[in-house]
């Protein structure tokens, strides 16, 4: 690795970013004056209502979108050049499970670069893929087709695929959107372990499940406010969501302030989490979309 | 067997047919699984029907070039609508071999253009893709039929391109097909990892610096070249029988793309040889026999798969 990955340099530096989707652009921003710095070994949860700009923020960090105002830098460079330093875990809908490929095949595609040619992967790449599978604890599934795996196992396959390129930053988009409570618990432990070696940013409606391990929480609803994980209060959450999204407000307040009452909140919670992140591109003033 | 006796003793064209079938099998067996997993079966159909337009254009231009009276006849037929030929006019109608070559290269050019067109459109407009493919499909074939109608003399041979003519593959064409197959194979060896990546997860591939647009274009051009190798075997109209059906059959029983390729290459080889030998000396043409066998195999495989799943 190069000298850019030192402890003093932040991995990602987002400075005064304003972004809006065309045609209105910065006139109707999805993100406004957002500043955020991600340090090595950070563990940041980004929470906020649907259409609050969470997915947009991830796309900016990955360099798929360019801000109208402000700058995004990854290791002091343009994000589009530094994508190989970032592991991205999408919601698992993007992998076509009907493609005939086993788990190892899928993880190996994480090793691909713009300069990868040839028919097959080398010994070293296969070893790296197996190591990534070990890391997420599913090495024994290497030769199983994706279609036969459970939701939680698929999630781990995607994390392994992101890890196999040895990133410095792992981005997770709604990792708990489609998994059961007990799978969540396993995922929490896994992310906590991985956090020893790399920075993690995860976007979620439901930040309660990793709140014990999160180092910081960013509340994002067009504007951002970052807090140390232990200082998050129901008050902050309430301010962010505003009065018009009461069921979401309730769910988060409950889950964050009192983990013990989580079961009681489950129905409202499920409702709050049922939207998709893609709606972040929609009207930011209408959280119900 | 009568087929082999005839092949060895007095009809080398039967051997040409076998070799053409095997070359088509290698291409289809390898490209077919990508076509199935990438869901570009309809795009492949559209490409092969674009090629029919290319056959018409190729033969039309060959006549333009060679036959001085042809120009006058075309001008008369279309009222000066279609362009008249320029350049040297050698006199007389083009020979059969010239027509064959013109058709092959015309088809190849049209198929490659069609592939690039579809690849570019695919990137821009996703939702109405099936409609656009249908349009390309129909219009491509219509262009071919118009131009062939204007070109007198060889209309009887047109069925050779539309429905195949495995019993008459000239040696020169066999050489071209061999080069095509080698090119397809070599390109796959270079691109396989990338094809795999865009089949699995296009978004992720883009993130890793693999252009989905370019990779897709390369894949579609390979489909176009594969269509050329199938033209003589089952015909442009029926290309999907050999391109998609054996690969789909293999997909029922394979868990990895590479295994799917091996199985479909073997299935294609069996399909292009066995039915042909069985129907030799019968009134059934070998080309539709190959298509029917491919269809039968696929349906059988579907039924078996459902039965196996039901029993579990």
PDB file of C-alpha atoms in Angstrom, chain A residues 62-271:
ATOM      1  CA  UNK A  62     -17.896   6.165  -5.039  1.00  0.00           C
ATOM      2  CA  UNK A  63     -17.570   8.913  -7.635  1.00  0.00           C
ATOM      3  CA  UNK A  64     -20.668   7.960  -9.621  1.00  0.00           C
ATOM      4  CA  UNK A  65     -22.048  11.431  -8.977  1.00  0.00           C
ATOM      5  CA  UNK A  66     -20.215  14.736  -8.887  1.00  0.00           C
ATOM      6  CA  UNK A  67     -21.241  17.455  -6.469  1.00  0.00           C
ATOM      7  CA  UNK A  68     -22.381  20.824  -7.813  1.00  0.00           C
ATOM      8  CA  UNK A  69     -20.642  22.527  -4.909  1.00  0.00           C
ATOM      9  CA  UNK A  70     -17.907  21.330  -2.598  1.00  0.00           C
ATOM     10  CA  UNK A  71     -15.446  18.480  -3.012  1.00  0.00           C
ATOM     11  CA  UNK A  72     -15.222  14.763  -2.368  1.00  0.00           C
ATOM     12  CA  UNK A  73     -11.734  13.324  -2.017  1.00  0.00           C
ATOM     13  CA  UNK A  74     -10.662   9.773  -1.351  1.00  0.00           C
ATOM     14  CA  UNK A  75      -7.029   9.634  -0.231  1.00  0.00           C
ATOM     15  CA  UNK A  76      -6.751  13.184  -1.561  1.00  0.00           C
ATOM     16  CA  UNK A  77      -7.773  12.082  -5.048  1.00  0.00           C
ATOM     17  CA  UNK A  78     -10.903  12.133  -7.162  1.00  0.00           C
ATOM     18  CA  UNK A  79     -13.172   9.305  -5.993  1.00  0.00           C
ATOM     19  CA  UNK A  80     -13.602   7.832  -9.475  1.00  0.00           C
ATOM     20  CA  UNK A  81      -9.861   7.067  -9.478  1.00  0.00           C
ATOM     21  CA  UNK A  82      -9.854   5.531  -6.023  1.00  0.00           C
ATOM     22  CA  UNK A  83     -12.755   3.147  -6.410  1.00  0.00           C
ATOM     23  CA  UNK A  84     -10.465   0.142  -6.052  1.00  0.00           C
ATOM     24  CA  UNK A  85      -9.744   1.250  -2.483  1.00  0.00           C
ATOM     25  CA  UNK A  86     -13.410   1.054  -1.594  1.00  0.00           C
ATOM     26  CA  UNK A  87     -15.385  -2.125  -1.122  1.00  0.00           C
ATOM     27  CA  UNK A  88     -19.058  -1.674  -1.839  1.00  0.00           C
ATOM     28  CA  UNK A  89     -21.773  -4.034  -0.629  1.00  0.00           C
ATOM     29  CA  UNK A  90     -25.055  -3.397  -2.416  1.00  0.00           C
ATOM     30  CA  UNK A  91     -28.421  -4.640  -1.306  1.00  0.00           C
ATOM     31  CA  UNK A  92     -28.314  -8.185  -2.569  1.00  0.00           C
ATOM     32  CA  UNK A  93     -30.847  -7.622  -5.317  1.00  0.00           C
ATOM     33  CA  UNK A  94     -28.139  -6.625  -7.802  1.00  0.00           C
ATOM     34  CA  UNK A  95     -26.583 -10.079  -8.172  1.00  0.00           C
ATOM     35  CA  UNK A  96     -28.440 -12.244 -10.639  1.00  0.00           C
ATOM     36  CA  UNK A  97     -28.911 -15.487  -8.708  1.00  0.00           C
ATOM     37  CA  UNK A  98     -29.987 -17.348 -11.848  1.00  0.00           C
ATOM     38  CA  UNK A  99     -26.511 -17.027 -13.380  1.00  0.00           C
ATOM     39  CA  UNK A 100     -24.739 -20.358 -13.158  1.00  0.00           C
ATOM     40  CA  UNK A 101     -21.906 -19.443 -10.803  1.00  0.00           C
ATOM     41  CA  UNK A 102     -20.781 -20.725  -7.448  1.00  0.00           C
ATOM     42  CA  UNK A 103     -19.810 -18.636  -4.451  1.00  0.00           C
ATOM     43  CA  UNK A 104     -16.108 -18.696  -5.318  1.00  0.00           C
ATOM     44  CA  UNK A 105     -16.832 -17.456  -8.864  1.00  0.00           C
ATOM     45  CA  UNK A 106     -18.769 -14.530  -7.471  1.00  0.00           C
ATOM     46  CA  UNK A 107     -16.162 -13.595  -4.887  1.00  0.00           C
ATOM     47  CA  UNK A 108     -13.443 -13.819  -7.557  1.00  0.00           C
ATOM     48  CA  UNK A 109     -15.181 -11.178  -9.668  1.00  0.00           C
ATOM     49  CA  UNK A 110     -14.304  -8.803  -6.818  1.00  0.00           C
ATOM     50  CA  UNK A 111     -10.662  -9.139  -7.903  1.00  0.00           C
ATOM     51  CA  UNK A 112     -11.361  -7.778 -11.370  1.00  0.00           C
ATOM     52  CA  UNK A 113      -9.844  -4.505 -12.459  1.00  0.00           C
ATOM     53  CA  UNK A 114      -9.938  -2.487 -15.654  1.00  0.00           C
ATOM     54  CA  UNK A 115      -6.724  -4.271 -16.612  1.00  0.00           C
ATOM     55  CA  UNK A 116      -7.969  -7.831 -16.042  1.00  0.00           C
ATOM     56  CA  UNK A 117      -7.890 -10.006 -19.131  1.00  0.00           C
ATOM     57  CA  UNK A 118      -7.747 -13.695 -19.821  1.00  0.00           C
ATOM     58  CA  UNK A 119     -10.006 -16.657 -19.278  1.00  0.00           C
ATOM     59  CA  UNK A 120      -9.393 -17.587 -15.660  1.00  0.00           C
ATOM     60  CA  UNK A 121      -8.108 -16.439 -12.308  1.00  0.00           C
ATOM     61  CA  UNK A 122      -4.666 -17.340 -10.991  1.00  0.00           C
ATOM     62  CA  UNK A 123      -3.787 -19.381  -7.924  1.00  0.00           C
ATOM     63  CA  UNK A 124      -3.030 -16.244  -5.918  1.00  0.00           C
ATOM     64  CA  UNK A 125      -6.421 -14.747  -6.714  1.00  0.00           C
ATOM     65  CA  UNK A 126      -8.221 -17.931  -5.743  1.00  0.00           C
ATOM     66  CA  UNK A 127      -6.293 -18.013  -2.455  1.00  0.00           C
ATOM     67  CA  UNK A 128      -7.270 -14.401  -1.785  1.00  0.00           C
ATOM     68  CA  UNK A 129     -10.912 -15.207  -2.496  1.00  0.00           C
ATOM     69  CA  UNK A 130     -10.792 -18.209  -0.140  1.00  0.00           C
ATOM     70  CA  UNK A 131      -9.201 -16.001   2.519  1.00  0.00           C
ATOM     71  CA  UNK A 132     -12.031 -13.484   2.134  1.00  0.00           C
ATOM     72  CA  UNK A 133     -14.563 -16.303   2.485  1.00  0.00           C
ATOM     73  CA  UNK A 134     -12.755 -17.476   5.650  1.00  0.00           C
ATOM     74  CA  UNK A 135     -12.912 -13.937   6.951  1.00  0.00           C
ATOM     75  CA  UNK A 136     -16.683 -13.817   6.634  1.00  0.00           C
ATOM     76  CA  UNK A 137     -16.974 -17.391   7.903  1.00  0.00           C
ATOM     77  CA  UNK A 138     -18.426 -19.196   4.883  1.00  0.00           C
ATOM     78  CA  UNK A 139     -15.368 -20.882   3.355  1.00  0.00           C
ATOM     79  CA  UNK A 140     -17.211 -24.228   3.358  1.00  0.00           C
ATOM     80  CA  UNK A 141     -19.789 -22.798   0.924  1.00  0.00           C
ATOM     81  CA  UNK A 142     -17.206 -21.949  -1.761  1.00  0.00           C
ATOM     82  CA  UNK A 143     -18.521 -24.476  -4.285  1.00  0.00           C
ATOM     83  CA  UNK A 144     -22.222 -23.950  -3.637  1.00  0.00           C
ATOM     84  CA  UNK A 145     -24.332 -22.138  -6.233  1.00  0.00           C
ATOM     85  CA  UNK A 146     -25.670 -18.781  -5.064  1.00  0.00           C
ATOM     86  CA  UNK A 147     -29.276 -19.843  -5.562  1.00  0.00           C
ATOM     87  CA  UNK A 148     -29.043 -22.423  -2.762  1.00  0.00           C
ATOM     88  CA  UNK A 149     -27.895 -19.968  -0.077  1.00  0.00           C
ATOM     89  CA  UNK A 150     -29.937 -18.192   2.575  1.00  0.00           C
ATOM     90  CA  UNK A 151     -30.303 -14.412   2.699  1.00  0.00           C
ATOM     91  CA  UNK A 152     -27.686 -14.028   5.410  1.00  0.00           C
ATOM     92  CA  UNK A 153     -25.210 -16.256   3.556  1.00  0.00           C
ATOM     93  CA  UNK A 154     -25.695 -14.247   0.363  1.00  0.00           C
ATOM     94  CA  UNK A 155     -25.015 -11.087   2.307  1.00  0.00           C
ATOM     95  CA  UNK A 156     -21.720 -12.591   3.445  1.00  0.00           C
ATOM     96  CA  UNK A 157     -20.840 -13.562  -0.126  1.00  0.00           C
ATOM     97  CA  UNK A 158     -21.253  -9.928  -1.155  1.00  0.00           C
ATOM     98  CA  UNK A 159     -19.142  -8.751   1.771  1.00  0.00           C
ATOM     99  CA  UNK A 160     -16.441 -11.268   0.812  1.00  0.00           C
ATOM    100  CA  UNK A 161     -16.570 -10.000  -2.770  1.00  0.00           C
ATOM    101  CA  UNK A 162     -15.995  -6.469  -1.497  1.00  0.00           C
ATOM    102  CA  UNK A 163     -13.171  -7.597   0.816  1.00  0.00           C
ATOM    103  CA  UNK A 164     -11.257  -9.613  -1.760  1.00  0.00           C
ATOM    104  CA  UNK A 165      -9.806  -6.459  -3.350  1.00  0.00           C
ATOM    105  CA  UNK A 166      -8.373  -5.471   0.063  1.00  0.00           C
ATOM    106  CA  UNK A 167     -10.192  -2.136   0.402  1.00  0.00           C
ATOM    107  CA  UNK A 168      -9.508   0.489   3.060  1.00  0.00           C
ATOM    108  CA  UNK A 169     -13.130   1.460   3.287  1.00  0.00           C
ATOM    109  CA  UNK A 170     -16.202  -0.752   3.233  1.00  0.00           C
ATOM    110  CA  UNK A 171     -19.532   0.794   2.257  1.00  0.00           C
ATOM    111  CA  UNK A 172     -22.700  -1.136   3.038  1.00  0.00           C
ATOM    112  CA  UNK A 173     -26.050  -0.127   1.610  1.00  0.00           C
ATOM    113  CA  UNK A 174     -28.933  -1.253   3.823  1.00  0.00           C
ATOM    114  CA  UNK A 175     -27.266  -4.482   4.944  1.00  0.00           C
ATOM    115  CA  UNK A 176     -30.245  -5.465   7.073  1.00  0.00           C
ATOM    116  CA  UNK A 177     -32.991  -4.665   4.595  1.00  0.00           C
ATOM    117  CA  UNK A 178     -33.919  -8.271   3.881  1.00  0.00           C
ATOM    118  CA  UNK A 179     -32.539 -10.388   6.700  1.00  0.00           C
ATOM    119  CA  UNK A 180     -33.982 -11.814   9.906  1.00  0.00           C
ATOM    120  CA  UNK A 181     -33.117 -10.672  13.401  1.00  0.00           C
ATOM    121  CA  UNK A 182     -30.744 -13.563  14.162  1.00  0.00           C
ATOM    122  CA  UNK A 183     -28.898 -12.967  10.885  1.00  0.00           C
ATOM    123  CA  UNK A 184     -28.545  -9.337  11.870  1.00  0.00           C
ATOM    124  CA  UNK A 185     -26.826 -10.363  15.064  1.00  0.00           C
ATOM    125  CA  UNK A 186     -24.252 -12.435  13.156  1.00  0.00           C
ATOM    126  CA  UNK A 187     -23.691  -9.588  10.740  1.00  0.00           C
ATOM    127  CA  UNK A 188     -23.095  -7.203  13.625  1.00  0.00           C
ATOM    128  CA  UNK A 189     -20.331  -9.392  15.012  1.00  0.00           C
ATOM    129  CA  UNK A 190     -18.786  -9.798  11.586  1.00  0.00           C
ATOM    130  CA  UNK A 191     -18.697  -6.058  10.906  1.00  0.00           C
ATOM    131  CA  UNK A 192     -17.251  -5.455  14.345  1.00  0.00           C
ATOM    132  CA  UNK A 193     -14.422  -7.890  13.562  1.00  0.00           C
ATOM    133  CA  UNK A 194     -13.785  -6.390  10.145  1.00  0.00           C
ATOM    134  CA  UNK A 195     -13.670  -2.913  11.670  1.00  0.00           C
ATOM    135  CA  UNK A 196     -10.348  -3.808  13.321  1.00  0.00           C
ATOM    136  CA  UNK A 197      -8.717  -3.628   9.895  1.00  0.00           C
ATOM    137  CA  UNK A 198     -10.751  -1.213   7.851  1.00  0.00           C
ATOM    138  CA  UNK A 199     -13.130   1.699   8.035  1.00  0.00           C
ATOM    139  CA  UNK A 200     -16.808   0.916   7.623  1.00  0.00           C
ATOM    140  CA  UNK A 201     -19.644   3.173   6.576  1.00  0.00           C
ATOM    141  CA  UNK A 202     -23.088   1.694   6.572  1.00  0.00           C
ATOM    142  CA  UNK A 203     -26.280   3.295   5.472  1.00  0.00           C
ATOM    143  CA  UNK A 204     -29.480   2.124   7.047  1.00  0.00           C
ATOM    144  CA  UNK A 205     -32.979   2.935   8.117  1.00  0.00           C
ATOM    145  CA  UNK A 206     -32.240   0.785  11.065  1.00  0.00           C
ATOM    146  CA  UNK A 207     -29.061   1.640  12.817  1.00  0.00           C
ATOM    147  CA  UNK A 208     -30.056   0.004  16.061  1.00  0.00           C
ATOM    148  CA  UNK A 209     -28.564  -3.345  15.165  1.00  0.00           C
ATOM    149  CA  UNK A 210     -24.963  -2.185  15.156  1.00  0.00           C
ATOM    150  CA  UNK A 211     -25.359   0.714  17.504  1.00  0.00           C
ATOM    151  CA  UNK A 212     -23.312  -1.046  20.156  1.00  0.00           C
ATOM    152  CA  UNK A 213     -20.298  -1.173  17.855  1.00  0.00           C
ATOM    153  CA  UNK A 214     -20.761   2.044  15.912  1.00  0.00           C
ATOM    154  CA  UNK A 215     -18.225   4.713  16.700  1.00  0.00           C
ATOM    155  CA  UNK A 216     -20.159   7.559  15.128  1.00  0.00           C
ATOM    156  CA  UNK A 217     -23.614   8.136  13.771  1.00  0.00           C
ATOM    157  CA  UNK A 218     -24.394  10.595  11.008  1.00  0.00           C
ATOM    158  CA  UNK A 219     -27.973  11.745  10.789  1.00  0.00           C
ATOM    159  CA  UNK A 220     -28.715  12.673   7.222  1.00  0.00           C
ATOM    160  CA  UNK A 221     -31.772  14.450   5.968  1.00  0.00           C
ATOM    161  CA  UNK A 222     -30.524  16.808   3.280  1.00  0.00           C
ATOM    162  CA  UNK A 223     -28.186  18.234   5.897  1.00  0.00           C
ATOM    163  CA  UNK A 224     -25.855  16.124   7.971  1.00  0.00           C
ATOM    164  CA  UNK A 225     -25.063  16.105  11.635  1.00  0.00           C
ATOM    165  CA  UNK A 226     -22.455  13.720  12.985  1.00  0.00           C
ATOM    166  CA  UNK A 227     -22.449  12.504  16.568  1.00  0.00           C
ATOM    167  CA  UNK A 228     -20.375  10.168  18.651  1.00  0.00           C
ATOM    168  CA  UNK A 229     -22.411   6.998  18.976  1.00  0.00           C
ATOM    169  CA  UNK A 230     -23.035   7.373  22.699  1.00  0.00           C
ATOM    170  CA  UNK A 231     -24.382  10.890  22.513  1.00  0.00           C
ATOM    171  CA  UNK A 232     -27.220  10.027  20.132  1.00  0.00           C
ATOM    172  CA  UNK A 233     -30.508  10.804  21.783  1.00  0.00           C
ATOM    173  CA  UNK A 234     -34.132  10.628  20.839  1.00  0.00           C
ATOM    174  CA  UNK A 235     -34.053  14.373  20.653  1.00  0.00           C
ATOM    175  CA  UNK A 236     -31.503  14.406  17.836  1.00  0.00           C
ATOM    176  CA  UNK A 237     -33.423  11.781  15.926  1.00  0.00           C
ATOM    177  CA  UNK A 238     -36.661  13.641  16.356  1.00  0.00           C
ATOM    178  CA  UNK A 239     -35.129  16.862  15.078  1.00  0.00           C
ATOM    179  CA  UNK A 240     -33.793  15.130  12.016  1.00  0.00           C
ATOM    180  CA  UNK A 241     -36.963  13.367  10.991  1.00  0.00           C
ATOM    181  CA  UNK A 242     -39.249  16.247  11.830  1.00  0.00           C
ATOM    182  CA  UNK A 243     -42.821  15.902  12.929  1.00  0.00           C
ATOM    183  CA  UNK A 244     -44.310  14.605   9.681  1.00  0.00           C
ATOM    184  CA  UNK A 245     -42.884  11.061   9.745  1.00  0.00           C
ATOM    185  CA  UNK A 246     -44.096   9.931  13.092  1.00  0.00           C
ATOM    186  CA  UNK A 247     -43.881   6.174  12.657  1.00  0.00           C
ATOM    187  CA  UNK A 248     -40.256   6.334  11.557  1.00  0.00           C
ATOM    188  CA  UNK A 249     -39.498   8.734  14.318  1.00  0.00           C
ATOM    189  CA  UNK A 250     -41.028   6.436  16.862  1.00  0.00           C
ATOM    190  CA  UNK A 251     -39.193   3.366  15.609  1.00  0.00           C
ATOM    191  CA  UNK A 252     -35.799   4.945  15.751  1.00  0.00           C
ATOM    192  CA  UNK A 253     -36.310   6.689  18.995  1.00  0.00           C
ATOM    193  CA  UNK A 254     -37.385   3.471  20.559  1.00  0.00           C
ATOM    194  CA  UNK A 255     -34.667   1.316  19.066  1.00  0.00           C
ATOM    195  CA  UNK A 256     -31.847   3.695  19.800  1.00  0.00           C
ATOM    196  CA  UNK A 257     -32.734   4.759  23.290  1.00  0.00           C
ATOM    197  CA  UNK A 258     -33.850   1.431  24.626  1.00  0.00           C
ATOM    198  CA  UNK A 259     -32.560  -1.682  22.847  1.00  0.00           C
ATOM    199  CA  UNK A 260     -34.653  -3.810  25.175  1.00  0.00           C
ATOM    200  CA  UNK A 261     -37.940  -2.644  23.678  1.00  0.00           C
ATOM    201  CA  UNK A 262     -36.893  -3.557  20.141  1.00  0.00           C
ATOM    202  CA  UNK A 263     -39.338  -6.452  19.867  1.00  0.00           C
ATOM    203  CA  UNK A 264     -42.191  -4.186  20.783  1.00  0.00           C
ATOM    204  CA  UNK A 265     -41.249  -1.855  17.986  1.00  0.00           C
ATOM    205  CA  UNK A 266     -40.885  -4.518  15.314  1.00  0.00           C
ATOM    206  CA  UNK A 267     -44.151  -3.880  13.399  1.00  0.00           C
ATOM    207  CA  UNK A 268     -43.629  -0.132  13.049  1.00  0.00           C
ATOM    208  CA  UNK A 269     -40.023  -0.782  12.392  1.00  0.00           C
ATOM    209  CA  UNK A 270     -40.724  -3.099   9.522  1.00  0.00           C
ATOM    210  CA  UNK A 271     -42.988  -0.499   8.051  1.00  0.00           C
TER     211      UNK A 271
END
